Amino acid sequence: MANRGLVKSYTAGGAISPNRIVKFGAADYTVLQGAAATDSLVGVTVPLLTVAQGETVDVIHDGIADVEYGGNVTRGDLLTSDANGKAVTAAPVAGANARIIGTALVSGVAGDICPVLIDLTSFQG
């Protein structure tokens, strides 16, 4: 269950689904749906409807956010974005960096929407 901390409004740089990880867009105050573990991930969208390019989207920057999983996740896993902005376990190869959106609070599988403790960071494999 979500326990949102800091929430900020941005302009969607493209279509963004609810409960997805987002990254910075090409311009200030724009965001795009996350697409890779190497993206500059900044938060998670609130659970509303899909927003279109140019519309306002609210992004949770800290606290606990509900995120859609893109694969098998175990509670305690560090999470990053897959190609669709869904949370997956971060597993960078040796020497590669991964941006982390937070820590899984519960286990789940692809398609589950589960609480994640938002803690933006990165680590190297």
Short mmCIF file of C-alpha atoms in Angstrom, two decimals:
data_model
loop_
_atom_site.label_atom_id
_atom_site.label_comp_id
_atom_site.label_asym_id
_atom_site.label_seq_id
_atom_site.Cartn_x
_atom_site.Cartn_y
_atom_site.Cartn_z
CA MET A 1 0.00 0.00 0.00
CA ALA A 2 1.36 3.41 -0.98
CA ASN A 3 2.53 5.97 1.54
CA ARG A 4 3.57 8.82 -0.72
CA GLY A 5 6.11 11.34 0.40
CA LEU A 6 7.21 13.99 -2.06
CA VAL A 7 5.01 14.17 -5.19
CA LYS A 8 5.76 16.60 -8.04
CA SER A 9 3.89 17.37 -11.24
CA TYR A 10 5.69 17.13 -14.59
CA THR A 11 4.78 17.24 -18.26
CA ALA A 12 4.73 13.86 -19.99
CA GLY A 13 7.22 13.72 -22.85
CA GLY A 14 5.31 10.73 -24.27
CA ALA A 15 2.58 8.32 -23.21
CA ILE A 16 3.09 7.12 -19.62
CA SER A 17 1.16 4.35 -17.91
CA PRO A 18 0.17 4.39 -14.22
CA ASN A 19 2.41 2.76 -11.59
CA ARG A 20 5.46 3.03 -13.85
CA ILE A 21 9.02 4.14 -13.29
CA VAL A 22 9.91 7.38 -15.05
CA LYS A 23 13.10 9.12 -16.15
CA PHE A 24 13.93 12.70 -17.03
CA GLY A 25 12.79 13.87 -20.48
CA ALA A 26 14.65 16.04 -22.99
CA ALA A 27 13.50 19.32 -21.42
CA ASP A 28 13.27 20.58 -17.85
CA TYR A 29 10.14 19.44 -15.98
CA THR A 30 9.38 16.66 -18.46
CA VAL A 31 9.47 12.92 -17.81
CA LEU A 32 9.28 9.79 -19.94
CA GLN A 33 8.51 6.22 -19.03
CA GLY A 34 11.68 4.40 -17.97
CA ALA A 35 13.22 2.17 -20.63
CA ALA A 36 16.47 0.78 -19.18
CA ALA A 37 18.47 0.24 -16.01
CA THR A 38 20.88 2.94 -17.19
CA ASP A 39 18.21 5.68 -17.50
CA SER A 40 18.19 8.68 -15.13
CA LEU A 41 15.28 7.30 -13.11
CA VAL A 42 13.51 9.86 -10.91
CA GLY A 43 10.34 8.32 -9.50
CA VAL A 44 7.09 6.45 -10.01
CA THR A 45 3.82 7.66 -11.52
CA VAL A 46 0.71 7.77 -9.35
CA PRO A 47 -1.96 5.12 -10.01
CA LEU A 48 -4.31 7.00 -12.30
CA LEU A 49 -4.95 6.68 -16.01
CA THR A 50 -2.37 6.58 -18.78
CA VAL A 51 -1.33 10.12 -19.71
CA ALA A 52 -0.56 11.30 -23.23
CA GLN A 53 2.36 13.44 -24.37
CA GLY A 54 1.96 17.02 -23.13
CA GLU A 55 -0.39 16.12 -20.26
CA THR A 56 0.45 16.55 -16.59
CA VAL A 57 1.68 13.50 -14.69
CA ASP A 58 2.35 13.29 -10.95
CA VAL A 59 5.57 11.55 -9.91
CA ILE A 60 6.32 10.12 -6.46
CA HIS A 61 9.93 10.91 -5.50
CA ASP A 62 10.09 9.32 -2.06
CA GLY A 63 8.05 7.31 0.39
CA ILE A 64 6.30 4.11 -0.64
CA ALA A 65 4.88 3.86 -4.16
CA ASP A 66 2.89 1.11 -5.86
CA VAL A 67 4.84 -0.09 -8.91
CA GLU A 68 4.00 -2.66 -11.57
CA TYR A 69 6.50 -5.52 -11.64
CA GLY A 70 7.96 -6.64 -14.96
CA GLY A 71 9.23 -10.03 -13.75
CA ASN A 72 9.77 -12.14 -10.66
CA VAL A 73 10.76 -9.98 -7.69
CA THR A 74 11.61 -11.02 -4.13
CA ARG A 75 11.08 -8.70 -1.18
CA GLY A 76 14.34 -6.89 -0.45
CA ASP A 77 15.46 -6.83 -4.10
CA LEU A 78 16.88 -3.58 -5.45
CA LEU A 79 14.71 -2.54 -8.40
CA THR A 80 15.33 -0.78 -11.68
CA SER A 81 13.33 -0.22 -14.87
CA ASP A 82 12.74 -2.63 -17.72
CA ALA A 83 12.05 -1.47 -21.29
CA ASN A 84 8.42 -0.65 -20.33
CA GLY A 85 8.97 1.27 -17.10
CA LYS A 86 8.09 -1.77 -14.98
CA ALA A 87 10.16 -2.70 -11.94
CA VAL A 88 12.62 -5.57 -12.27
CA THR A 89 15.45 -6.81 -10.06
CA ALA A 90 18.65 -4.90 -10.77
CA ALA A 91 21.40 -7.25 -11.98
CA PRO A 92 24.07 -5.28 -13.83
CA VAL A 93 26.94 -7.15 -15.43
CA ALA A 94 30.46 -6.58 -14.13
CA GLY A 95 31.54 -2.99 -14.74
CA ALA A 96 28.07 -1.78 -15.74
CA ASN A 97 26.03 0.70 -13.71
CA ALA A 98 22.36 0.31 -12.83
CA ARG A 99 20.10 3.11 -11.59
CA ILE A 100 17.97 1.96 -8.66
CA ILE A 101 14.43 3.20 -8.02
CA GLY A 102 14.08 1.50 -4.64
CA THR A 103 13.59 -1.71 -2.64
CA ALA A 104 10.78 -4.23 -3.08
CA LEU A 105 8.70 -4.51 0.08
CA VAL A 106 6.85 -7.65 -1.05
CA SER A 107 7.51 -10.48 -3.48
CA GLY A 108 5.58 -10.67 -6.75
CA VAL A 109 5.54 -11.64 -10.41
CA ALA A 110 5.13 -9.81 -13.72
CA GLY A 111 1.94 -7.76 -13.74
CA ASP A 112 1.62 -7.47 -9.96
CA ILE A 113 1.37 -3.95 -8.55
CA CYS A 114 3.34 -3.93 -5.31
CA PRO A 115 4.73 -1.42 -2.79
CA VAL A 116 8.30 -0.25 -3.28
CA LEU A 117 10.32 1.91 -0.87
CA ILE A 118 11.60 4.69 -3.12
CA ASP A 119 15.35 5.29 -2.67
CA LEU A 120 17.05 6.67 -5.76
CA THR A 121 20.62 5.48 -6.10
CA SER A 122 22.88 3.46 -8.41
CA PHE A 123 25.35 0.60 -8.16
CA GLN A 124 27.91 -1.13 -10.31
CA GLY A 125 27.97 -4.82 -11.14
#
